[in-house]
C-alpha positions as a Markdown table, in Angstrom:
| # | Residue | x | y | z |
|---|---|---|---|---|
| 1 | Met | 140.0 | 38.2 | 109.6 |
| 2 | Ser | 137.6 | 40.3 | 107.7 |
| 3 | Asp | 136.9 | 44.0 | 108.3 |
| 4 | Gly | 132.9 | 43.8 | 108.7 |
| 5 | Phe | 131.7 | 41.8 | 111.6 |
| 6 | Thr | 127.9 | 42.3 | 112.3 |
| 7 | Val | 126.7 | 41.0 | 115.8 |
| 8 | Ala | 122.6 | 41.7 | 115.8 |
| 9 | Ile | 121.4 | 42.2 | 118.8 |
| 10 | Asp | 117.0 | 41.8 | 119.4 |
| 11 | Gly | 115.1 | 41.4 | 121.9 |
| 12 | Pro | 111.8 | 43.2 | 123.7 |
| 13 | Ala | 111.4 | 47.0 | 125.2 |
| 14 | Ala | 113.3 | 47.2 | 128.4 |
| 15 | Ala | 115.2 | 44.0 | 128.0 |
| 16 | Gly | 118.4 | 45.6 | 128.3 |
| 17 | Lys | 119.5 | 45.1 | 124.6 |
| 18 | Gly | 120.7 | 48.7 | 124.7 |
| 19 | Thr | 123.0 | 48.8 | 127.2 |
| 20 | Val | 124.2 | 45.2 | 125.9 |
| 21 | Ser | 124.8 | 46.4 | 122.4 |
| 22 | Lys | 126.7 | 49.3 | 123.5 |
| 23 | Ala | 128.8 | 47.4 | 126.3 |
| 24 | Val | 129.9 | 44.7 | 123.0 |
| 25 | Ala | 130.7 | 47.5 | 120.8 |
| 26 | Ala | 132.7 | 49.2 | 123.1 |
| 27 | His | 134.6 | 46.1 | 123.7 |
| 28 | Phe | 135.2 | 45.2 | 120.3 |
| 29 | Gly | 135.6 | 48.6 | 119.2 |
| 30 | Phe | 132.3 | 48.1 | 116.7 |
| 31 | Ala | 130.5 | 50.9 | 115.6 |
| 32 | His | 126.9 | 50.6 | 117.4 |
| 33 | Leu | 123.2 | 51.4 | 116.1 |
| 34 | Asp | 120.7 | 51.5 | 118.1 |
| 35 | Thr | 117.6 | 50.8 | 115.1 |
| 36 | Gly | 114.9 | 51.7 | 117.2 |
| 37 | Leu | 116.2 | 55.3 | 117.4 |
| 38 | Leu | 114.7 | 55.2 | 113.4 |
| 39 | Tyr | 111.6 | 54.0 | 114.7 |
| 40 | Arg | 111.5 | 56.2 | 117.7 |
| 41 | Ala | 112.5 | 59.6 | 115.3 |
| 42 | Val | 109.7 | 58.5 | 112.9 |
| 43 | Gly | 106.9 | 58.3 | 115.4 |
| 44 | Ala | 108.4 | 61.7 | 116.6 |
| 45 | Lys | 107.7 | 63.0 | 113.6 |
| 46 | Val | 104.3 | 61.7 | 113.4 |
| 47 | Leu | 103.2 | 63.0 | 116.7 |
| 48 | Thr | 103.9 | 66.3 | 114.7 |
| 49 | Gly | 101.9 | 66.0 | 112.3 |
| 50 | Thr | 103.8 | 64.3 | 109.4 |
| 51 | Asp | 102.8 | 61.0 | 106.7 |
| 52 | Pro | 104.9 | 58.5 | 108.3 |
| 53 | Ile | 105.9 | 57.2 | 105.4 |
| 54 | Glu | 106.9 | 60.7 | 104.3 |
| 55 | Ala | 108.8 | 60.9 | 108.0 |
| 56 | Ala | 111.2 | 57.4 | 106.9 |
| 57 | Leu | 111.7 | 58.7 | 103.5 |
| 58 | Ala | 113.4 | 61.6 | 104.8 |
| 59 | Leu | 115.0 | 60.6 | 108.0 |
| 60 | Met | 118.3 | 62.0 | 108.4 |
| 61 | Pro | 121.1 | 61.0 | 111.5 |
| 62 | Asp | 120.6 | 64.1 | 113.3 |
| 63 | Asp | 117.5 | 63.4 | 113.4 |
| 64 | Leu | 118.6 | 60.5 | 116.1 |
| 65 | Glu | 120.1 | 63.1 | 118.5 |
| 66 | Asp | 117.0 | 64.4 | 120.3 |
| 67 | Asp | 116.3 | 63.9 | 123.3 |
| 68 | Ser | 112.5 | 63.8 | 123.1 |
| 69 | Leu | 112.9 | 60.1 | 121.4 |
| 70 | Arg | 112.9 | 58.3 | 124.7 |
| 71 | Thr | 109.5 | 59.8 | 125.8 |
| 72 | Pro | 107.2 | 57.1 | 126.6 |
| 73 | Glu | 104.4 | 59.0 | 123.7 |
| 74 | Val | 107.1 | 58.2 | 121.3 |
| 75 | Ala | 107.8 | 54.7 | 121.8 |
| 76 | Gln | 104.3 | 53.9 | 121.8 |
| 77 | Ala | 104.2 | 56.4 | 118.6 |
| 78 | Ala | 107.6 | 54.3 | 117.2 |
| 79 | Ser | 105.7 | 50.8 | 117.6 |
| 80 | Lys | 102.9 | 51.9 | 115.6 |
| 81 | Val | 104.7 | 53.2 | 112.7 |
| 82 | Ala | 106.7 | 50.0 | 112.7 |
| 83 | Val | 103.9 | 48.4 | 111.5 |
| 84 | Ile | 103.9 | 49.9 | 108.4 |
| 85 | Ala | 105.1 | 48.1 | 105.7 |
| 86 | Glu | 106.5 | 51.2 | 103.6 |
| 87 | Val | 107.9 | 52.5 | 106.7 |
| 88 | Arg | 110.2 | 49.6 | 107.4 |
| 89 | Ala | 111.6 | 49.0 | 104.0 |
| 90 | Ala | 112.2 | 52.6 | 103.6 |
| 91 | Leu | 114.4 | 52.7 | 107.0 |
| 92 | Val | 116.1 | 48.5 | 105.8 |
| 93 | Asp | 118.8 | 50.5 | 103.7 |
| 94 | Phe | 120.0 | 52.8 | 105.7 |
| 95 | Gln | 120.0 | 49.4 | 108.3 |
| 96 | Arg | 122.2 | 47.0 | 106.2 |
| 97 | Ser | 124.5 | 50.0 | 105.2 |
| 98 | Phe | 125.7 | 50.3 | 108.7 |
| 99 | Ala | 125.8 | 46.7 | 109.3 |
| 100 | Ala | 128.6 | 46.4 | 106.5 |
| 101 | Arg | 131.1 | 49.1 | 107.3 |
| 102 | Ala | 134.3 | 48.1 | 107.9 |
| 103 | Gly | 135.8 | 47.5 | 111.2 |
| 104 | Gly | 132.8 | 45.7 | 112.8 |
| 105 | Ala | 129.1 | 46.5 | 113.4 |
| 106 | Val | 126.5 | 46.1 | 116.2 |
| 107 | Leu | 122.9 | 46.9 | 115.2 |
| 108 | Asp | 119.9 | 46.2 | 118.1 |
| 109 | Gly | 116.5 | 46.5 | 117.6 |
| 110 | Arg | 113.9 | 43.5 | 116.7 |
| 111 | Asp | 114.2 | 42.0 | 113.4 |
| 112 | Ile | 118.0 | 42.9 | 112.8 |
| 113 | Gly | 118.2 | 38.8 | 113.0 |
| 114 | Thr | 115.7 | 37.6 | 111.1 |
| 115 | Val | 115.2 | 40.6 | 108.5 |
| 116 | Ile | 117.7 | 42.6 | 108.4 |
| 117 | Cys | 120.9 | 40.9 | 108.8 |
| 118 | Pro | 119.9 | 37.2 | 108.5 |
| 119 | Gln | 123.8 | 36.6 | 107.8 |
| 120 | Ala | 125.4 | 38.2 | 111.0 |
| 121 | Asn | 128.2 | 36.9 | 112.1 |
| 122 | Val | 126.1 | 36.5 | 115.9 |
| 123 | Lys | 123.0 | 37.1 | 116.8 |
| 124 | Leu | 121.6 | 37.6 | 120.0 |
| 125 | Phe | 118.0 | 37.7 | 121.5 |
| 126 | Val | 117.9 | 39.9 | 125.1 |
| 127 | Thr | 115.2 | 39.0 | 126.5 |
| 128 | Ala | 113.5 | 39.1 | 130.1 |
| 129 | Ser | 110.1 | 39.3 | 132.0 |
| 130 | Ala | 107.4 | 41.6 | 131.1 |
| 131 | Glu | 107.6 | 42.1 | 135.0 |
| 132 | Val | 110.8 | 42.7 | 135.4 |
| 133 | Arg | 111.0 | 44.8 | 132.3 |
| 134 | Ala | 108.3 | 47.2 | 133.1 |
| 135 | Gln | 109.7 | 47.8 | 136.8 |
| 136 | Arg | 113.0 | 48.6 | 134.9 |
| 137 | Arg | 111.4 | 51.3 | 132.6 |
| 138 | Phe | 109.5 | 52.7 | 135.3 |
| 139 | Ala | 112.4 | 52.9 | 137.8 |
| 140 | Glu | 113.7 | 55.0 | 134.8 |
| 141 | Leu | 110.7 | 56.8 | 134.1 |
| 142 | Ser | 110.0 | 57.9 | 137.5 |
| 143 | Ala | 114.3 | 59.1 | 137.6 |
| 144 | Arg | 113.3 | 61.4 | 135.0 |
| 145 | Gly | 110.4 | 62.8 | 136.7 |
| 146 | Ile | 107.5 | 60.9 | 134.7 |
| 147 | Thr | 104.6 | 60.2 | 137.0 |
| 148 | Asp | 103.0 | 57.0 | 135.2 |
| 149 | Ser | 101.8 | 54.3 | 137.4 |
| 150 | Phe | 103.7 | 50.7 | 137.4 |
| 151 | Glu | 100.5 | 49.5 | 136.7 |
| 152 | Gln | 100.2 | 51.6 | 133.1 |
| 153 | Val | 103.5 | 50.7 | 133.1 |
| 154 | Leu | 103.4 | 47.4 | 133.0 |
| 155 | Ala | 100.1 | 47.8 | 130.4 |
| 156 | Asp | 101.7 | 49.8 | 127.8 |
| 157 | Val | 105.1 | 47.2 | 128.3 |
| 158 | Lys | 102.5 | 43.9 | 127.5 |
| 159 | Ala | 100.7 | 45.5 | 124.7 |
| 160 | Arg | 103.7 | 46.5 | 122.7 |
| 161 | Asp | 105.1 | 43.0 | 123.3 |
| 162 | Thr | 101.5 | 42.2 | 121.3 |
| 163 | Arg | 102.2 | 44.3 | 118.8 |
| 164 | Asp | 105.5 | 43.9 | 118.2 |
| 165 | Met | 105.3 | 39.9 | 118.2 |
| 166 | Glu | 101.8 | 39.7 | 116.0 |
| 167 | Arg | 102.3 | 42.4 | 112.8 |
| 168 | Ala | 102.6 | 41.2 | 109.9 |
| 169 | Glu | 106.0 | 42.8 | 109.0 |
| 170 | Ala | 109.0 | 41.4 | 110.6 |
| 171 | Pro | 107.9 | 40.5 | 114.0 |
| 172 | Leu | 109.7 | 40.2 | 117.0 |
| 173 | Arg | 110.8 | 37.0 | 117.5 |
| 174 | Pro | 114.5 | 35.1 | 117.9 |
| 175 | Ala | 116.2 | 33.9 | 115.1 |
| 176 | Asp | 116.7 | 30.6 | 114.8 |
| 177 | Asp | 120.4 | 30.6 | 115.1 |
| 178 | Ala | 120.2 | 33.2 | 117.6 |
| 179 | Thr | 122.1 | 32.8 | 121.2 |
| 180 | Glu | 119.6 | 33.9 | 124.0 |
| 181 | Ile | 120.5 | 36.0 | 126.8 |
| 182 | Asp | 117.6 | 36.2 | 129.7 |
| 183 | Thr | 118.4 | 38.9 | 131.6 |
| 184 | Ser | 115.1 | 38.9 | 134.3 |
| 185 | Arg | 118.0 | 37.5 | 137.0 |
| 186 | Leu | 121.2 | 38.6 | 135.7 |
| 187 | Thr | 123.3 | 41.9 | 136.6 |
| 188 | Ile | 124.3 | 44.2 | 133.7 |
| 189 | Asp | 127.7 | 43.2 | 134.2 |
| 190 | Gln | 126.5 | 39.2 | 134.1 |
| 191 | Ala | 124.5 | 40.2 | 131.1 |
| 192 | Val | 127.1 | 42.1 | 129.4 |
| 193 | Ala | 129.7 | 39.4 | 129.5 |
| 194 | Ala | 127.8 | 36.3 | 128.5 |
| 195 | Ala | 127.0 | 38.3 | 125.4 |
| 196 | Val | 130.8 | 39.3 | 124.8 |
| 197 | Ala | 131.2 | 35.6 | 125.7 |
| 198 | Ala | 129.2 | 34.9 | 123.0 |
| 199 | Val | 130.8 | 37.1 | 120.4 |
| 200 | Ala | 134.4 | 36.4 | 121.2 |
| 201 | Ala | 133.9 | 32.5 | 120.5 |
| 202 | Ile | 132.4 | 33.1 | 116.9 |
| 203 | Arg | 135.1 | 36.8 | 116.4 |
| 204 | Thr | 138.1 | 34.5 | 117.2 |
| 205 | Thr | 137.0 | 31.7 | 114.5 |
| 206 | Ser | 136.1 | 34.2 | 112.1 |
């Protein structure tokens, strides 16, 4: 069994891939990278007037620790900068280096299994209906005191899906050999169990 073992987890916003990814990483003792934070960090800098390509090239690990990266405004900015080919190219090396680390790594995003790590040992695609995802995001935002209406959150989710799936560079789609996990009717524990089982099935033969 080699030291390097890469798990690529893709899926749309609020499908649960972040929660699943962290749990999988903890279960197997792998490092975890939420690659969406890279784009959120770039988006946050763009909102302050920085050129998106310059922001991507200058990105530092500490930039991923900012609590403000979880706001709806930053999420929309992240989706917009993610369609810029030069931004994506600037962040590819960061992600691939992380994926190759000894001891195993879990990366979650939108193009991990298709572009960043097409040779990943395990590829998962975590998804759910737009309505379910919007309800989850609405509850999350409400708990943080953000007062967007459910209708607005649903519209934002659908708009982001469209941008992510229709962009020319690395569109959101499952890899041909990815295992799909639809969390629409699953509890968190059930979704995590399905993901852990999928990884374990490959891990034991690697």
